[in-house]
mmCIF file of C-alpha atoms in Angstrom:
data_model
loop_
_atom_site.group_PDB
_atom_site.id
_atom_site.type_symbol
_atom_site.label_atom_id
_atom_site.label_comp_id
_atom_site.label_asym_id
_atom_site.label_seq_id
_atom_site.Cartn_x
_atom_site.Cartn_y
_atom_site.Cartn_z
ATOM 1 C CA UNK A 1 -23.561 128.666 105.966
ATOM 2 C CA UNK A 2 -26.594 127.915 106.524
ATOM 3 C CA UNK A 3 -29.273 126.281 103.317
ATOM 4 C CA UNK A 4 -29.158 128.419 100.359
ATOM 5 C CA UNK A 5 -32.928 126.665 99.344
ATOM 6 C CA UNK A 6 -34.399 124.228 100.962
ATOM 7 C CA UNK A 7 -33.901 119.934 100.991
ATOM 8 C CA UNK A 8 -36.821 119.173 98.795
ATOM 9 C CA UNK A 9 -37.596 121.699 95.795
ATOM 10 C CA UNK A 10 -41.094 120.891 94.476
ATOM 11 C CA UNK A 11 -39.938 120.870 90.464
ATOM 12 C CA UNK A 12 -42.667 123.407 88.365
ATOM 13 C CA UNK A 13 -44.369 123.441 91.185
ATOM 14 C CA UNK A 14 -45.733 120.077 91.794
ATOM 15 C CA UNK A 15 -45.845 118.578 88.894
ATOM 16 C CA UNK A 16 -46.901 115.300 89.696
ATOM 17 C CA UNK A 17 -50.013 117.339 91.282
ATOM 18 C CA UNK A 18 -50.326 119.985 89.897
ATOM 19 C CA UNK A 19 -49.928 121.381 86.200
ATOM 20 C CA UNK A 20 -46.915 122.813 86.072
ATOM 21 C CA UNK A 21 -45.780 126.014 86.126
ATOM 22 C CA UNK A 22 -48.917 127.302 87.270
ATOM 23 C CA UNK A 23 -50.389 129.587 90.264
ATOM 24 C CA UNK A 24 -51.935 126.245 91.187
ATOM 25 C CA UNK A 25 -48.719 124.435 91.356
ATOM 26 C CA UNK A 26 -47.250 127.223 93.416
ATOM 27 C CA UNK A 27 -50.384 126.701 95.892
ATOM 28 C CA UNK A 28 -49.911 122.967 96.159
ATOM 29 C CA UNK A 29 -46.448 123.199 97.032
ATOM 30 C CA UNK A 30 -47.220 125.217 99.969
ATOM 31 C CA UNK A 31 -50.598 123.546 100.909
ATOM 32 C CA UNK A 32 -47.881 119.929 101.097
ATOM 33 C CA UNK A 33 -45.119 122.593 103.031
ATOM 34 C CA UNK A 34 -42.884 122.900 100.963
ATOM 35 C CA UNK A 35 -40.477 125.655 101.329
ATOM 36 C CA UNK A 36 -39.268 126.343 97.797
ATOM 37 C CA UNK A 37 -40.235 125.699 94.334
ATOM 38 C CA UNK A 38 -38.737 126.162 91.168
ATOM 39 C CA UNK A 39 -40.080 127.433 87.846
ATOM 40 C CA UNK A 40 -39.112 128.113 84.349
ATOM 41 C CA UNK A 41 -39.422 131.813 83.343
ATOM 42 C CA UNK A 42 -39.511 132.146 79.601
ATOM 43 C CA UNK A 43 -40.769 136.128 76.593
ATOM 44 C CA UNK A 44 -43.358 135.706 74.737
ATOM 45 C CA UNK A 45 -43.044 136.992 71.521
ATOM 46 C CA UNK A 46 -44.705 140.777 72.101
ATOM 47 C CA UNK A 47 -41.677 140.491 74.920
ATOM 48 C CA UNK A 48 -44.151 139.369 77.819
ATOM 49 C CA UNK A 49 -42.297 137.053 81.240
ATOM 50 C CA UNK A 50 -44.325 133.957 81.646
ATOM 51 C CA UNK A 51 -43.879 131.191 83.024
ATOM 52 C CA UNK A 52 -43.428 128.385 81.030
ATOM 53 C CA UNK A 53 -40.962 125.806 80.145
ATOM 54 C CA UNK A 54 -41.413 124.553 76.542
ATOM 55 C CA UNK A 55 -40.498 126.787 73.239
ATOM 56 C CA UNK A 56 -43.819 125.829 72.037
ATOM 57 C CA UNK A 57 -47.567 125.717 73.762
ATOM 58 C CA UNK A 58 -48.008 122.033 72.549
ATOM 59 C CA UNK A 59 -47.529 120.231 75.175
ATOM 60 C CA UNK A 60 -48.860 121.616 77.833
ATOM 61 C CA UNK A 61 -51.721 123.925 77.099
ATOM 62 C CA UNK A 62 -54.487 123.539 74.166
ATOM 63 C CA UNK A 63 -52.400 126.346 71.798
ATOM 64 C CA UNK A 64 -50.248 125.171 69.135
ATOM 65 C CA UNK A 65 -46.898 126.861 67.704
ATOM 66 C CA UNK A 66 -43.864 128.687 69.201
ATOM 67 C CA UNK A 67 -43.634 131.208 71.520
ATOM 68 C CA UNK A 68 -42.177 133.510 69.416
ATOM 69 C CA UNK A 69 -45.062 134.296 67.515
ATOM 70 C CA UNK A 70 -47.437 134.683 70.705
ATOM 71 C CA UNK A 71 -48.932 137.735 72.140
ATOM 72 C CA UNK A 72 -49.974 138.090 75.900
ATOM 73 C CA UNK A 73 -53.555 138.377 75.119
ATOM 74 C CA UNK A 74 -53.166 135.272 72.657
ATOM 75 C CA UNK A 75 -51.794 133.039 75.265
ATOM 76 C CA UNK A 76 -54.121 134.214 78.344
ATOM 77 C CA UNK A 77 -57.270 132.946 76.302
ATOM 78 C CA UNK A 78 -55.695 128.920 76.779
ATOM 79 C CA UNK A 79 -56.439 126.340 78.548
ATOM 80 C CA UNK A 80 -52.796 125.190 80.692
ATOM 81 C CA UNK A 81 -54.085 122.624 82.703
ATOM 82 C CA UNK A 82 -56.827 120.248 81.378
ATOM 83 C CA UNK A 83 -53.265 118.337 79.981
ATOM 84 C CA UNK A 84 -52.701 117.826 83.381
ATOM 85 C CA UNK A 85 -56.622 115.810 84.391
ATOM 86 C CA UNK A 86 -59.801 118.258 84.125
ATOM 87 C CA UNK A 87 -59.499 119.317 87.342
ATOM 88 C CA UNK A 88 -57.194 121.929 85.994
ATOM 89 C CA UNK A 89 -59.021 123.432 84.162
ATOM 90 C CA UNK A 90 -59.495 126.848 83.138
ATOM 91 C CA UNK A 91 -55.601 126.892 84.826
ATOM 92 C CA UNK A 92 -53.620 129.845 82.901
ATOM 93 C CA UNK A 93 -50.155 130.413 81.969
ATOM 94 C CA UNK A 94 -48.912 132.909 84.713
ATOM 95 C CA UNK A 95 -47.141 136.536 84.176
ATOM 96 C CA UNK A 96 -43.866 136.689 85.873
ATOM 97 C CA UNK A 97 -45.399 139.653 87.755
ATOM 98 C CA UNK A 98 -48.252 137.761 88.817
ATOM 99 C CA UNK A 99 -46.817 134.659 90.058
ATOM 100 C CA UNK A 100 -44.009 136.773 92.408
ATOM 101 C CA UNK A 101 -46.817 138.372 94.209
ATOM 102 C CA UNK A 102 -48.022 134.799 95.133
ATOM 103 C CA UNK A 103 -44.644 133.145 95.743
ATOM 104 C CA UNK A 104 -44.510 136.439 97.910
ATOM 105 C CA UNK A 105 -47.983 136.073 100.120
ATOM 106 C CA UNK A 106 -47.310 132.666 100.660
ATOM 107 C CA UNK A 107 -43.686 132.892 101.858
ATOM 108 C CA UNK A 108 -42.285 129.979 99.691
ATOM 109 C CA UNK A 109 -38.335 130.504 98.053
ATOM 110 C CA UNK A 110 -37.953 130.369 94.045
ATOM 111 C CA UNK A 111 -35.393 128.935 92.384
ATOM 112 C CA UNK A 112 -36.028 130.696 89.088
ATOM 113 C CA UNK A 113 -34.856 129.621 85.904
ATOM 114 C CA UNK A 114 -34.223 131.146 82.652
ATOM 115 C CA UNK A 115 -35.736 129.665 79.588
ATOM 116 C CA UNK A 116 -34.451 131.649 76.527
ATOM 117 C CA UNK A 117 -36.587 129.653 73.989
ATOM 118 C CA UNK A 118 -34.343 131.412 71.310
ATOM 119 C CA UNK A 119 -35.555 134.571 73.052
ATOM 120 C CA UNK A 120 -33.970 137.489 73.414
ATOM 121 C CA UNK A 121 -31.236 137.312 76.233
ATOM 122 C CA UNK A 122 -30.899 140.879 77.084
ATOM 123 C CA UNK A 123 -34.912 141.171 76.916
ATOM 124 C CA UNK A 124 -34.678 138.211 79.197
ATOM 125 C CA UNK A 125 -33.272 139.522 81.681
ATOM 126 C CA UNK A 126 -34.071 142.532 82.001
ATOM 127 C CA UNK A 127 -37.662 141.859 81.635
ATOM 128 C CA UNK A 128 -36.661 139.529 85.364
ATOM 129 C CA UNK A 129 -34.660 142.150 86.782
ATOM 130 C CA UNK A 130 -38.302 144.284 85.951
ATOM 131 C CA UNK A 131 -39.897 142.420 87.591
ATOM 132 C CA UNK A 132 -38.421 141.217 91.182
ATOM 133 C CA UNK A 133 -37.729 144.762 91.524
ATOM 134 C CA UNK A 134 -41.545 145.612 90.863
ATOM 135 C CA UNK A 135 -42.033 142.969 93.792
ATOM 136 C CA UNK A 136 -39.578 144.057 96.421
ATOM 137 C CA UNK A 137 -38.319 140.170 96.293
ATOM 138 C CA UNK A 138 -36.459 139.164 99.639
ATOM 139 C CA UNK A 139 -32.876 138.401 98.020
ATOM 140 C CA UNK A 140 -33.330 135.455 100.870
ATOM 141 C CA UNK A 141 -36.232 133.578 98.965
ATOM 142 C CA UNK A 142 -34.705 133.787 95.404
ATOM 143 C CA UNK A 143 -31.973 131.927 93.397
ATOM 144 C CA UNK A 144 -31.648 132.373 89.957
ATOM 145 C CA UNK A 145 -30.238 129.594 87.422
ATOM 146 C CA UNK A 146 -29.843 128.709 83.656
ATOM 147 C CA UNK A 147 -28.304 126.209 81.660
ATOM 148 C CA UNK A 148 -27.413 129.113 79.214
ATOM 149 C CA UNK A 149 -24.070 130.612 80.744
ATOM 150 C CA UNK A 150 -24.972 133.606 78.641
ATOM 151 C CA UNK A 151 -28.102 134.247 80.345
ATOM 152 C CA UNK A 152 -26.647 133.896 83.911
ATOM 153 C CA UNK A 153 -23.691 136.670 82.866
ATOM 154 C CA UNK A 154 -25.844 138.884 81.358
ATOM 155 C CA UNK A 155 -28.153 138.422 85.043
ATOM 156 C CA UNK A 156 -24.969 138.546 87.495
ATOM 157 C CA UNK A 157 -23.557 142.187 85.528
ATOM 158 C CA UNK A 158 -26.566 143.728 86.810
ATOM 159 C CA UNK A 159 -28.159 142.131 89.683
ATOM 160 C CA UNK A 160 -27.451 141.036 93.818
ATOM 161 C CA UNK A 161 -29.374 138.206 92.964
ATOM 162 C CA UNK A 162 -28.173 134.520 94.060
ATOM 163 C CA UNK A 163 -26.986 132.548 91.190
ATOM 164 C CA UNK A 164 -26.467 129.024 90.586
ATOM 165 C CA UNK A 165 -24.983 126.933 87.569
ATOM 166 C CA UNK A 166 -27.238 124.459 86.354
ATOM 167 C CA UNK A 167 -25.712 121.506 84.175
ATOM 168 C CA UNK A 168 -27.307 118.432 81.836
ATOM 169 C CA UNK A 169 -23.969 116.635 83.072
ATOM 170 C CA UNK A 170 -20.711 118.128 85.191
ATOM 171 C CA UNK A 171 -18.243 119.964 82.612
ATOM 172 C CA UNK A 172 -15.253 119.972 83.069
ATOM 173 C CA UNK A 173 -15.931 123.864 82.900
ATOM 174 C CA UNK A 174 -18.176 123.729 85.753
ATOM 175 C CA UNK A 175 -15.788 125.749 88.341
ATOM 176 C CA UNK A 176 -14.780 128.425 85.927
ATOM 177 C CA UNK A 177 -18.027 129.545 84.855
ATOM 178 C CA UNK A 178 -19.265 129.643 88.175
ATOM 179 C CA UNK A 179 -16.646 131.414 89.216
ATOM 180 C CA UNK A 180 -17.545 134.005 85.986
ATOM 181 C CA UNK A 181 -21.169 134.278 86.764
ATOM 182 C CA UNK A 182 -20.094 134.693 91.065
ATOM 183 C CA UNK A 183 -22.584 131.782 91.469
ATOM 184 C CA UNK A 184 -23.461 129.789 95.048
ATOM 185 C CA UNK A 185 -24.865 126.860 93.607
ATOM 186 C CA UNK A 186 -24.207 123.442 91.345
ATOM 187 C CA UNK A 187 -27.638 122.513 90.417
ATOM 188 C CA UNK A 188 -26.887 119.017 87.717
ATOM 189 C CA UNK A 189 -29.258 116.359 86.637
ATOM 190 C CA UNK A 190 -29.263 113.323 89.709
ATOM 191 C CA UNK A 191 -29.018 110.393 87.350
ATOM 192 C CA UNK A 192 -25.788 112.146 85.808
ATOM 193 C CA UNK A 193 -23.792 113.234 88.933
ATOM 194 C CA UNK A 194 -20.444 110.959 90.210
ATOM 195 C CA UNK A 195 -19.725 110.728 93.380
ATOM 196 C CA UNK A 196 -16.720 112.008 92.162
ATOM 197 C CA UNK A 197 -18.272 115.274 90.418
ATOM 198 C CA UNK A 198 -19.740 115.974 93.675
ATOM 199 C CA UNK A 199 -17.562 115.855 95.591
ATOM 200 C CA UNK A 200 -15.568 118.033 93.515
ATOM 201 C CA UNK A 201 -18.812 120.470 93.839
ATOM 202 C CA UNK A 202 -18.722 120.189 97.831
ATOM 203 C CA UNK A 203 -14.537 121.064 97.891
ATOM 204 C CA UNK A 204 -15.043 123.916 95.859
ATOM 205 C CA UNK A 205 -17.327 125.956 98.214
ATOM 206 C CA UNK A 206 -20.570 125.108 96.373
ATOM 207 C CA UNK A 207 -24.190 123.877 97.478
ATOM 208 C CA UNK A 208 -25.359 121.031 95.339
ATOM 209 C CA UNK A 209 -28.472 119.981 93.801
ATOM 210 C CA UNK A 210 -29.570 117.896 91.661
ATOM 211 C CA UNK A 211 -33.398 117.551 89.549
ATOM 212 C CA UNK A 212 -35.771 115.467 88.700
ATOM 213 C CA UNK A 213 -35.188 113.223 91.874
ATOM 214 C CA UNK A 214 -38.319 110.765 92.155
ATOM 215 C CA UNK A 215 -37.655 107.294 93.529
ATOM 216 C CA UNK A 216 -36.367 107.734 97.057
ATOM 217 C CA UNK A 217 -33.325 105.094 96.090
ATOM 218 C CA UNK A 218 -31.737 107.357 94.478
ATOM 219 C CA UNK A 219 -32.287 110.206 96.652
ATOM 220 C CA UNK A 220 -30.646 108.106 99.778
ATOM 221 C CA UNK A 221 -27.588 107.504 96.861
ATOM 222 C CA UNK A 222 -27.447 111.343 96.558
ATOM 223 C CA UNK A 223 -27.925 112.204 99.878
ATOM 224 C CA UNK A 224 -24.996 109.861 100.987
ATOM 225 C CA UNK A 225 -22.796 112.385 98.656
ATOM 226 C CA UNK A 226 -23.778 115.083 100.667
ATOM 227 C CA UNK A 227 -25.901 116.547 97.872
ATOM 228 C CA UNK A 228 -27.761 119.711 99.337
ATOM 229 C CA UNK A 229 -31.019 119.529 98.030
ATOM 230 C CA UNK A 230 -33.227 117.895 95.514
ATOM 231 C CA UNK A 231 -36.092 119.190 92.800
ATOM 232 C CA UNK A 232 -38.560 116.481 92.666
ATOM 233 C CA UNK A 233 -41.939 116.056 90.971
ATOM 234 C CA UNK A 234 -43.936 114.161 93.824
ATOM 235 C CA UNK A 235 -42.136 115.713 96.765
ATOM 236 C CA UNK A 236 -45.379 113.812 98.793
ATOM 237 C CA UNK A 237 -43.309 110.370 98.132
ATOM 238 C CA UNK A 238 -40.447 111.480 98.775
ATOM 239 C CA UNK A 239 -40.821 112.472 103.102
#
């Protein structure tokens, strides 16, 4: 079987060069010649699906407060670029629909991470499935992942799209969890992966991807363990 994704995946777009989870970051990834990006999707208080990592606005916008208390109109008025650098001033928090549309136009692959951030899991999964159907997003260009096993169980019950299980460290139950959702890949924190863990995942017939790899030494070690691909904030430095 060929690679499910690519050997080098832009983390949250290209987080070192453009604000994370923005359309600018997606365009930057395409500019660099990357074939796949990883982005986070979550829900606002009004149920709108947006690309955002944290549960609060504070770190990556000029707004404050919990996403659960926000409306799309309010969030669309925020600046999601200036925190990264003045160059990106005025960049917005994108909706899932416009994100899928841009990725499709650019011909990129997407690892879409479901980020519950304490929102309703059924609603999150439902919104994502509706958006993917609306975008007619190509199956071979998508892999959905999450740290939240319940979200993946819900998603696997309602969609044919491929699934990857995300772990901080590889738990003893990793294989059971992967089988339960019909996962095709396992995604693990690069710093917490052991050679034995990598061997077990590969022996189980899964592809193995590691986050977040920003230095060549770590990349070399992972490659020697037959890791299939890595997520990086600065892929431009690892070519």
